[in-house]
Short mmCIF file of C-alpha atoms in Angstrom, two decimals:
data_model
loop_
_atom_site.label_atom_id
_atom_site.label_comp_id
_atom_site.label_asym_id
_atom_site.label_seq_id
_atom_site.Cartn_x
_atom_site.Cartn_y
_atom_site.Cartn_z
CA UNK A 1 30.18 11.10 -20.98
CA UNK A 2 27.39 8.82 -19.71
CA UNK A 3 28.67 9.10 -16.13
CA UNK A 4 28.77 12.90 -16.41
CA UNK A 5 25.18 12.95 -17.67
CA UNK A 6 24.02 10.65 -14.86
CA UNK A 7 25.78 12.83 -12.28
CA UNK A 8 24.17 15.98 -13.69
CA UNK A 9 20.75 14.38 -13.79
CA UNK A 10 21.16 13.08 -10.23
CA UNK A 11 22.05 16.54 -8.96
CA UNK A 12 18.97 18.01 -10.63
CA UNK A 13 16.58 15.30 -9.43
CA UNK A 14 17.89 15.37 -5.86
CA UNK A 15 17.67 19.16 -5.85
CA UNK A 16 14.00 18.98 -6.85
CA UNK A 17 13.19 16.16 -4.41
CA UNK A 18 14.93 17.70 -1.43
CA UNK A 19 12.45 19.03 1.12
CA UNK A 20 13.77 21.43 3.77
CA UNK A 21 13.30 19.93 7.20
CA UNK A 22 14.75 20.31 10.67
CA UNK A 23 14.12 16.64 11.44
CA UNK A 24 15.77 13.63 9.80
CA UNK A 25 13.98 10.32 10.36
CA UNK A 26 16.44 7.49 11.11
CA UNK A 27 16.29 3.79 11.99
CA UNK A 28 16.59 4.75 15.65
CA UNK A 29 13.45 6.87 15.42
CA UNK A 30 11.65 4.06 13.58
CA UNK A 31 12.45 1.54 16.33
CA UNK A 32 11.40 4.00 19.02
CA UNK A 33 8.11 4.67 17.21
CA UNK A 34 7.40 0.96 16.82
CA UNK A 35 8.17 0.36 20.49
CA UNK A 36 5.88 3.18 21.56
CA UNK A 37 3.11 1.87 19.30
CA UNK A 38 3.35 -1.67 20.74
CA UNK A 39 3.33 -0.23 24.26
CA UNK A 40 0.25 1.83 23.46
CA UNK A 41 -1.53 -1.14 21.87
CA UNK A 42 -0.73 -3.23 24.96
CA UNK A 43 -2.17 -0.50 27.20
CA UNK A 44 -5.38 -0.25 25.15
CA UNK A 45 -5.74 -4.04 25.04
CA UNK A 46 -5.35 -4.24 28.83
CA UNK A 47 -7.93 -1.49 29.44
CA UNK A 48 -10.54 -2.63 26.94
CA UNK A 49 -10.03 -6.40 26.94
CA UNK A 50 -10.01 -6.43 23.13
CA UNK A 51 -7.54 -9.29 22.76
CA UNK A 52 -7.53 -9.15 18.96
CA UNK A 53 -5.64 -5.85 18.95
CA UNK A 54 -2.36 -7.75 19.25
CA UNK A 55 -3.38 -11.36 18.64
CA UNK A 56 -1.42 -13.55 16.22
CA UNK A 57 -4.54 -14.06 14.12
CA UNK A 58 -5.11 -10.33 13.74
CA UNK A 59 -1.46 -9.67 12.84
CA UNK A 60 -1.41 -12.51 10.31
CA UNK A 61 -4.67 -11.27 8.77
CA UNK A 62 -3.39 -7.69 8.72
CA UNK A 63 -0.34 -8.72 6.71
CA UNK A 64 -2.47 -10.73 4.28
CA UNK A 65 -4.84 -7.80 3.80
CA UNK A 66 -1.98 -5.29 3.51
CA UNK A 67 -0.17 -7.16 0.71
CA UNK A 68 -2.60 -6.39 -2.17
CA UNK A 69 -2.85 -2.78 -0.98
CA UNK A 70 0.92 -2.53 -0.79
CA UNK A 71 1.45 -4.08 -4.22
CA UNK A 72 -1.08 -1.70 -5.74
CA UNK A 73 0.67 1.18 -3.99
CA UNK A 74 4.07 0.02 -5.27
CA UNK A 75 2.59 -0.06 -8.75
CA UNK A 76 1.39 3.50 -8.32
CA UNK A 77 4.82 4.49 -7.01
CA UNK A 78 6.59 3.19 -10.13
CA UNK A 79 4.12 4.88 -12.43
CA UNK A 80 3.97 8.24 -10.70
CA UNK A 81 7.72 8.45 -10.18
CA UNK A 82 7.88 8.42 -13.98
CA UNK A 83 5.23 11.14 -14.17
CA UNK A 84 2.14 9.05 -15.05
CA UNK A 85 -0.84 9.08 -12.67
CA UNK A 86 -2.29 5.57 -12.51
CA UNK A 87 -5.89 5.66 -11.30
CA UNK A 88 -6.35 2.42 -13.23
CA UNK A 89 -4.66 0.34 -10.51
CA UNK A 90 -8.05 -0.91 -9.38
CA UNK A 91 -8.72 -2.24 -12.86
CA UNK A 92 -5.30 -3.90 -13.01
CA UNK A 93 -6.01 -5.54 -9.66
CA UNK A 94 -9.28 -6.85 -11.10
CA UNK A 95 -7.47 -8.31 -14.10
CA UNK A 96 -4.96 -9.91 -11.73
CA UNK A 97 -7.67 -11.59 -9.63
CA UNK A 98 -9.17 -13.27 -12.68
CA UNK A 99 -5.81 -14.08 -14.27
CA UNK A 100 -4.45 -15.54 -11.03
CA UNK A 101 -7.40 -17.87 -10.55
CA UNK A 102 -7.59 -18.92 -14.21
CA UNK A 103 -3.85 -19.59 -14.45
CA UNK A 104 -3.76 -21.60 -11.22
CA UNK A 105 -6.70 -23.76 -12.33
CA UNK A 106 -5.56 -24.15 -15.93
CA UNK A 107 -2.01 -25.21 -15.08
CA UNK A 108 -2.68 -26.73 -11.66
CA UNK A 109 -0.01 -24.55 -10.08
CA UNK A 110 -0.56 -21.40 -7.98
CA UNK A 111 2.69 -19.84 -9.21
CA UNK A 112 1.46 -20.15 -12.78
CA UNK A 113 -1.55 -18.17 -11.55
CA UNK A 114 0.76 -15.49 -10.17
CA UNK A 115 2.51 -15.22 -13.54
CA UNK A 116 -0.76 -15.04 -15.48
CA UNK A 117 -2.10 -12.46 -13.03
CA UNK A 118 1.06 -10.38 -13.50
CA UNK A 119 0.72 -10.61 -17.28
CA UNK A 120 -2.94 -9.59 -17.09
CA UNK A 121 -1.99 -6.56 -15.01
CA UNK A 122 0.83 -5.78 -17.44
CA UNK A 123 -1.67 -5.66 -20.31
CA UNK A 124 -3.68 -3.12 -18.36
CA UNK A 125 -0.52 -1.11 -17.72
CA UNK A 126 0.46 -1.26 -21.39
CA UNK A 127 -2.96 0.03 -22.41
CA UNK A 128 -2.69 2.88 -19.89
CA UNK A 129 0.81 3.74 -21.12
CA UNK A 130 -0.30 3.78 -24.75
CA UNK A 131 -3.25 6.03 -23.96
CA UNK A 132 -1.40 8.51 -21.75
CA UNK A 133 2.16 8.53 -23.11
CA UNK A 134 1.63 7.99 -26.83
CA UNK A 135 -1.81 9.50 -27.43
CA UNK A 136 -1.80 12.09 -24.65
CA UNK A 137 -5.11 11.03 -23.07
CA UNK A 138 -5.81 12.59 -19.68
CA UNK A 139 -4.37 10.26 -17.04
CA UNK A 140 -7.48 10.25 -14.86
CA UNK A 141 -9.82 9.54 -17.76
CA UNK A 142 -7.61 6.70 -18.99
CA UNK A 143 -7.37 5.15 -15.52
CA UNK A 144 -11.12 5.25 -14.93
CA UNK A 145 -11.75 3.80 -18.40
CA UNK A 146 -9.34 0.92 -17.70
CA UNK A 147 -11.10 0.12 -14.42
CA UNK A 148 -14.50 0.06 -16.13
CA UNK A 149 -13.13 -1.99 -19.04
CA UNK A 150 -11.44 -4.47 -16.70
CA UNK A 151 -14.67 -5.04 -14.81
CA UNK A 152 -16.54 -5.83 -18.01
CA UNK A 153 -13.78 -8.04 -19.42
CA UNK A 154 -13.49 -10.18 -16.28
CA UNK A 155 -17.27 -10.57 -16.07
CA UNK A 156 -17.34 -11.82 -19.67
CA UNK A 157 -14.34 -14.11 -19.20
CA UNK A 158 -15.82 -15.60 -16.03
CA UNK A 159 -19.00 -16.52 -17.89
CA UNK A 160 -17.14 -18.24 -20.73
CA UNK A 161 -14.57 -20.04 -18.52
CA UNK A 162 -15.50 -20.53 -14.87
CA UNK A 163 -19.22 -21.08 -15.51
CA UNK A 164 -18.32 -24.22 -17.48
CA UNK A 165 -16.15 -25.67 -14.68
CA UNK A 166 -17.42 -27.84 -11.79
CA UNK A 167 -17.83 -25.64 -8.71
CA UNK A 168 -17.62 -22.44 -10.73
CA UNK A 169 -20.21 -19.90 -11.80
CA UNK A 170 -20.81 -16.71 -13.71
CA UNK A 171 -19.21 -14.60 -10.99
CA UNK A 172 -16.78 -16.98 -9.28
CA UNK A 173 -14.22 -19.64 -10.03
CA UNK A 174 -13.85 -23.15 -8.63
CA UNK A 175 -11.49 -23.50 -5.64
CA UNK A 176 -7.91 -22.70 -6.62
CA UNK A 177 -4.61 -24.25 -5.49
CA UNK A 178 -2.88 -22.02 -2.97
CA UNK A 179 0.82 -21.17 -2.56
CA UNK A 180 2.58 -22.88 0.31
CA UNK A 181 3.06 -21.40 3.77
CA UNK A 182 6.12 -21.41 6.00
CA UNK A 183 6.69 -21.07 9.74
CA UNK A 184 9.74 -20.49 11.87
CA UNK A 185 10.25 -23.90 13.51
CA UNK A 186 9.96 -24.25 17.27
CA UNK A 187 8.40 -20.90 18.13
CA UNK A 188 4.67 -21.35 17.52
CA UNK A 189 3.71 -23.33 20.65
CA UNK A 190 5.91 -21.34 23.04
CA UNK A 191 4.61 -18.00 21.75
CA UNK A 192 1.00 -19.26 21.82
CA UNK A 193 1.41 -20.15 25.49
CA UNK A 194 2.77 -16.70 26.31
CA UNK A 195 0.06 -14.98 24.29
CA UNK A 196 -2.70 -16.88 26.12
CA UNK A 197 -1.55 -15.59 29.53
CA UNK A 198 -2.58 -12.01 28.65
CA UNK A 199 0.40 -10.45 30.41
CA UNK A 200 0.98 -6.77 29.79
CA UNK A 201 3.36 -6.19 26.88
CA UNK A 202 4.89 -9.71 27.05
CA UNK A 203 1.77 -11.43 25.68
CA UNK A 204 1.29 -8.67 23.14
CA UNK A 205 4.83 -9.07 21.83
CA UNK A 206 4.34 -12.84 21.70
CA UNK A 207 1.15 -12.44 19.65
CA UNK A 208 2.76 -10.00 17.21
CA UNK A 209 5.88 -12.15 16.70
CA UNK A 210 3.77 -15.29 16.32
CA UNK A 211 1.63 -13.60 13.69
CA UNK A 212 4.77 -12.64 11.78
CA UNK A 213 6.46 -16.05 11.92
CA UNK A 214 3.73 -18.72 11.73
CA UNK A 215 1.81 -19.79 8.61
CA UNK A 216 3.14 -17.02 6.39
CA UNK A 217 2.42 -17.43 2.69
CA UNK A 218 5.40 -17.66 0.36
CA UNK A 219 3.75 -15.06 -1.87
CA UNK A 220 3.60 -12.72 1.13
CA UNK A 221 7.36 -13.04 1.56
CA UNK A 222 7.88 -12.27 -2.14
CA UNK A 223 5.65 -9.19 -1.84
CA UNK A 224 7.55 -7.92 1.21
CA UNK A 225 10.88 -8.33 -0.58
CA UNK A 226 9.58 -6.19 -3.45
CA UNK A 227 9.57 -3.13 -1.16
CA UNK A 228 13.36 -2.92 -0.56
CA UNK A 229 13.93 -4.08 -4.15
CA UNK A 230 11.89 -1.14 -5.42
CA UNK A 231 13.84 1.26 -3.21
CA UNK A 232 17.16 -0.13 -4.46
CA UNK A 233 16.22 0.01 -8.14
CA UNK A 234 14.68 3.48 -8.06
CA UNK A 235 17.13 5.18 -5.68
CA UNK A 236 20.38 3.29 -6.07
CA UNK A 237 20.71 2.56 -9.80
CA UNK A 238 21.23 4.67 -12.92
CA UNK A 239 18.05 3.19 -14.38
CA UNK A 240 16.04 4.39 -11.39
CA UNK A 241 17.66 7.80 -11.53
CA UNK A 242 16.66 8.27 -15.16
CA UNK A 243 13.14 7.01 -14.46
CA UNK A 244 12.68 9.47 -11.59
CA UNK A 245 14.09 12.25 -13.76
CA UNK A 246 11.23 11.58 -16.19
CA UNK A 247 8.79 12.28 -13.38
CA UNK A 248 10.58 15.35 -12.08
CA UNK A 249 12.03 17.14 -15.13
CA UNK A 250 11.29 15.22 -18.33
CA UNK A 251 12.52 18.05 -20.56
CA UNK A 252 15.87 18.11 -18.75
CA UNK A 253 16.04 14.31 -18.92
CA UNK A 254 15.44 14.40 -22.68
CA UNK A 255 18.14 17.02 -23.12
CA UNK A 256 20.59 14.59 -21.46
CA UNK A 257 19.71 11.81 -23.90
CA UNK A 258 17.08 9.93 -21.88
CA UNK A 259 14.28 8.38 -23.95
CA UNK A 260 11.43 9.66 -21.78
CA UNK A 261 8.73 7.71 -23.62
CA UNK A 262 10.55 4.40 -23.10
CA UNK A 263 11.03 4.97 -19.38
CA UNK A 264 7.41 5.99 -18.91
CA UNK A 265 6.25 2.87 -20.76
CA UNK A 266 8.50 0.62 -18.67
CA UNK A 267 7.35 2.23 -15.41
CA UNK A 268 3.64 1.94 -16.20
CA UNK A 269 3.94 -1.68 -17.39
CA UNK A 270 5.85 -2.57 -14.18
CA UNK A 271 3.06 -0.77 -12.33
CA UNK A 272 0.56 -3.08 -13.99
CA UNK A 273 2.66 -6.17 -13.19
CA UNK A 274 2.76 -5.29 -9.49
CA UNK A 275 -0.98 -4.59 -9.39
CA UNK A 276 -1.62 -7.85 -11.24
CA UNK A 277 0.38 -9.79 -8.65
CA UNK A 278 -1.66 -8.03 -5.96
CA UNK A 279 -4.84 -9.18 -7.66
CA UNK A 280 -3.53 -12.75 -7.91
CA UNK A 281 -2.77 -12.59 -4.18
CA UNK A 282 -6.42 -11.78 -3.51
CA UNK A 283 -7.72 -14.82 -5.38
CA UNK A 284 -4.95 -17.27 -4.42
CA UNK A 285 -3.99 -16.36 -0.84
CA UNK A 286 -6.52 -13.99 0.74
CA UNK A 287 -9.34 -16.16 -0.63
CA UNK A 288 -9.75 -19.65 -2.01
CA UNK A 289 -11.24 -18.62 -5.36
CA UNK A 290 -11.90 -15.72 -7.70
CA UNK A 291 -15.07 -13.77 -6.94
CA UNK A 292 -16.54 -10.79 -8.72
CA UNK A 293 -15.92 -7.55 -6.80
CA UNK A 294 -13.08 -9.18 -4.88
CA UNK A 295 -10.80 -6.14 -4.96
CA UNK A 296 -13.17 -4.00 -2.88
CA UNK A 297 -11.53 -0.73 -3.87
CA UNK A 298 -8.06 -1.83 -2.74
CA UNK A 299 -6.49 -0.27 -5.82
CA UNK A 300 -7.70 3.16 -4.67
CA UNK A 301 -6.64 2.44 -1.08
CA UNK A 302 -3.20 1.49 -2.48
CA UNK A 303 -3.01 4.93 -4.07
CA UNK A 304 -3.88 6.44 -0.69
CA UNK A 305 -1.10 4.40 0.93
CA UNK A 306 1.34 5.67 -1.71
CA UNK A 307 0.33 9.28 -1.02
CA UNK A 308 0.52 8.69 2.74
CA UNK A 309 4.05 7.39 2.22
CA UNK A 310 4.98 10.53 0.27
CA UNK A 311 5.80 8.53 -2.87
CA UNK A 312 8.45 6.44 -1.09
CA UNK A 313 8.48 2.65 -0.50
CA UNK A 314 8.98 2.73 3.28
CA UNK A 315 6.13 5.11 3.98
CA UNK A 316 3.95 3.24 1.50
CA UNK A 317 4.57 -0.04 3.38
CA UNK A 318 3.62 1.62 6.67
CA UNK A 319 0.42 3.00 5.15
CA UNK A 320 -0.48 -0.41 3.71
CA UNK A 321 0.00 -2.06 7.10
CA UNK A 322 -2.20 0.59 8.71
CA UNK A 323 -5.04 -0.01 6.27
CA UNK A 324 -4.58 -3.78 6.42
CA UNK A 325 -4.63 -3.70 10.22
CA UNK A 326 -7.89 -1.76 10.42
CA UNK A 327 -9.40 -4.09 7.82
CA UNK A 328 -8.32 -7.14 9.85
CA UNK A 329 -9.80 -5.78 13.06
CA UNK A 330 -13.22 -5.21 11.52
CA UNK A 331 -13.20 -8.84 10.39
CA UNK A 332 -12.22 -10.20 13.82
CA UNK A 333 -14.74 -9.28 16.55
CA UNK A 334 -15.34 -6.11 14.58
CA UNK A 335 -17.53 -4.18 17.01
CA UNK A 336 -15.31 -4.85 20.04
CA UNK A 337 -12.00 -4.35 18.25
CA UNK A 338 -12.99 -1.17 16.37
CA UNK A 339 -14.45 0.23 19.61
CA UNK A 340 -11.08 -0.30 21.29
CA UNK A 341 -9.46 1.60 18.43
CA UNK A 342 -11.40 4.68 19.53
CA UNK A 343 -9.36 4.80 22.73
CA UNK A 344 -6.17 4.37 20.71
CA UNK A 345 -7.18 7.20 18.38
CA UNK A 346 -8.05 9.46 21.33
CA UNK A 347 -4.62 8.94 22.89
CA UNK A 348 -2.83 9.54 19.58
CA UNK A 349 -4.81 12.72 18.91
CA UNK A 350 -4.01 13.99 22.40
CA UNK A 351 -0.33 13.36 21.75
CA UNK A 352 -0.52 15.22 18.42
CA UNK A 353 -2.23 18.15 20.15
CA UNK A 354 0.53 18.38 22.76
CA UNK A 355 3.20 18.24 20.03
CA UNK A 356 1.48 20.98 18.04
CA UNK A 357 1.25 23.20 21.11
CA UNK A 358 4.71 22.63 22.60
CA UNK A 359 6.96 21.98 19.59
CA UNK A 360 5.20 23.86 16.80
CA UNK A 361 3.43 26.65 18.77
CA UNK A 362 0.31 26.11 16.66
CA UNK A 363 -2.32 26.97 19.25
CA UNK A 364 -5.37 26.84 17.00
CA UNK A 365 -4.37 23.50 15.49
CA UNK A 366 -3.67 22.10 18.96
CA UNK A 367 -7.09 23.21 20.21
CA UNK A 368 -8.82 21.64 17.22
CA UNK A 369 -6.90 18.34 17.58
CA UNK A 370 -7.47 18.31 21.34
CA UNK A 371 -11.19 18.84 20.85
CA UNK A 372 -11.26 15.93 18.41
CA UNK A 373 -9.49 13.76 21.00
CA UNK A 374 -12.09 14.66 23.62
CA UNK A 375 -14.96 13.87 21.24
CA UNK A 376 -13.48 10.46 20.38
CA UNK A 377 -12.86 9.72 24.07
CA UNK A 378 -16.45 10.63 24.97
CA UNK A 379 -17.72 8.41 22.16
CA UNK A 380 -15.59 5.56 23.50
CA UNK A 381 -16.85 6.09 27.04
CA UNK A 382 -20.55 6.24 26.14
CA UNK A 383 -20.56 3.14 23.93
CA UNK A 384 -19.70 -0.52 24.45
CA UNK A 385 -19.38 -1.58 20.83
CA UNK A 386 -19.52 -0.26 17.27
CA UNK A 387 -22.49 -1.37 15.10
CA UNK A 388 -21.60 -3.80 12.34
CA UNK A 389 -22.88 -1.34 9.71
CA UNK A 390 -20.01 1.02 10.60
CA UNK A 391 -17.20 -1.46 11.24
CA UNK A 392 -17.18 -2.58 7.59
CA UNK A 393 -16.17 0.91 6.42
CA UNK A 394 -13.36 1.30 8.97
CA UNK A 395 -10.54 0.96 6.37
CA UNK A 396 -12.13 3.60 4.15
CA UNK A 397 -12.64 6.02 7.06
CA UNK A 398 -9.01 5.42 8.03
CA UNK A 399 -7.98 6.27 4.47
CA UNK A 400 -9.79 9.61 4.59
CA UNK A 401 -8.42 10.52 8.03
CA UNK A 402 -4.83 9.61 7.16
CA UNK A 403 -4.88 11.55 3.90
CA UNK A 404 -6.38 14.63 5.56
CA UNK A 405 -3.73 14.60 8.30
CA UNK A 406 -0.80 13.85 5.98
CA UNK A 407 -1.70 16.29 3.21
CA UNK A 408 0.36 19.18 4.59
CA UNK A 409 3.77 17.51 4.16
CA UNK A 410 3.35 15.81 0.79
CA UNK A 411 5.78 16.36 -2.08
CA UNK A 412 4.71 14.49 -5.24
CA UNK A 413 6.99 14.23 -8.28
CA UNK A 414 7.12 17.66 -9.93
CA UNK A 415 5.88 16.47 -13.34
CA UNK A 416 3.40 13.88 -12.06
CA UNK A 417 0.39 13.93 -14.40
CA UNK A 418 1.84 16.74 -16.50
CA UNK A 419 1.42 16.13 -20.26
CA UNK A 420 4.73 15.63 -22.04
CA UNK A 421 5.42 15.53 -25.77
CA UNK A 422 8.71 14.49 -27.28
CA UNK A 423 10.77 17.44 -28.54
CA UNK A 424 9.69 19.96 -25.88
CA UNK A 425 13.34 20.46 -25.03
CA UNK A 426 13.99 21.97 -28.45
#
């Protein structure tokens, strides 16, 4: 009987999630896209001389900056796949930053900090679940309230804990122990030599591979593994099927014997755990201490990455890397590197315009996109660098542009944010 119910639920969920399309994205297309992107980056680096576009330092920094965004996005994915909008991810990240630093200092072990950060985020998720699932509070209002509450709680806790410690203060902690790093043995020096030669494509590949294999934090590896694990649990297990059914057709799920409240609670608490780990990453890996305002809106950018990825782990990871990469570039020779991105954007927009005209026969859209490409190219030609006042907002501008371009093909869970009360199936 249970197998029959799972099969019926799977058929219903897959029917709702299926989006008609003439094109099926495969691993072959992914590899071709990555190859084309590396080739384009190599071309732009050669033309502009902006060596940080493909340097090992930039790639390593991009991964480090993408991890908290990706973990926040994964948290949002779990929550929204169960039908609960989680705007409170920023607040759960904030709780994780404080919990990670406090736990690492208190127990003298960075992994204890990761656990405490995860528990702090879980408390935020539990509060959000209680407000939205049990008491029916509007999801947006609850999420905003949790973010405001988390800010106040961490400010208070910092004053009563870190301010009393040597090297700490009202708004920051003492230095924290950091998780270990690993490198692939025997490749660092050889790749560094190739990267320094500035050969077309070869040096770029060497820089990218070196950034991916040298001095990588153990917590980064754990975070990366959570992406395929999330996909497996949500799309390859009966538990994940029932959870997604709660976000697509909760009434149908209840009629098949699924405890919708329980699955929503579990999803939102897991969402908080993931965001809490992302916050701990910020204070333990991306920085050397907890600092007030450390999240910098990454919880909201994580939501943008989730939307960009169409509520799927693979697309979410790609969006997180995009935002992390732009953030890394503005930190490394920001004006020069961001200026070089203008040429990259111009070429990509020109390619999109050609695709819209030839493949989709959308003349007006192609003209608009082509005009945007020309404007960006002119801006690149007439300037030598981007002022520092603008480079700092590059990740946020990227977020807006990506969401505006991706909005036409999005398919959120059908019951995402829709109020649900037990017994509606009757």
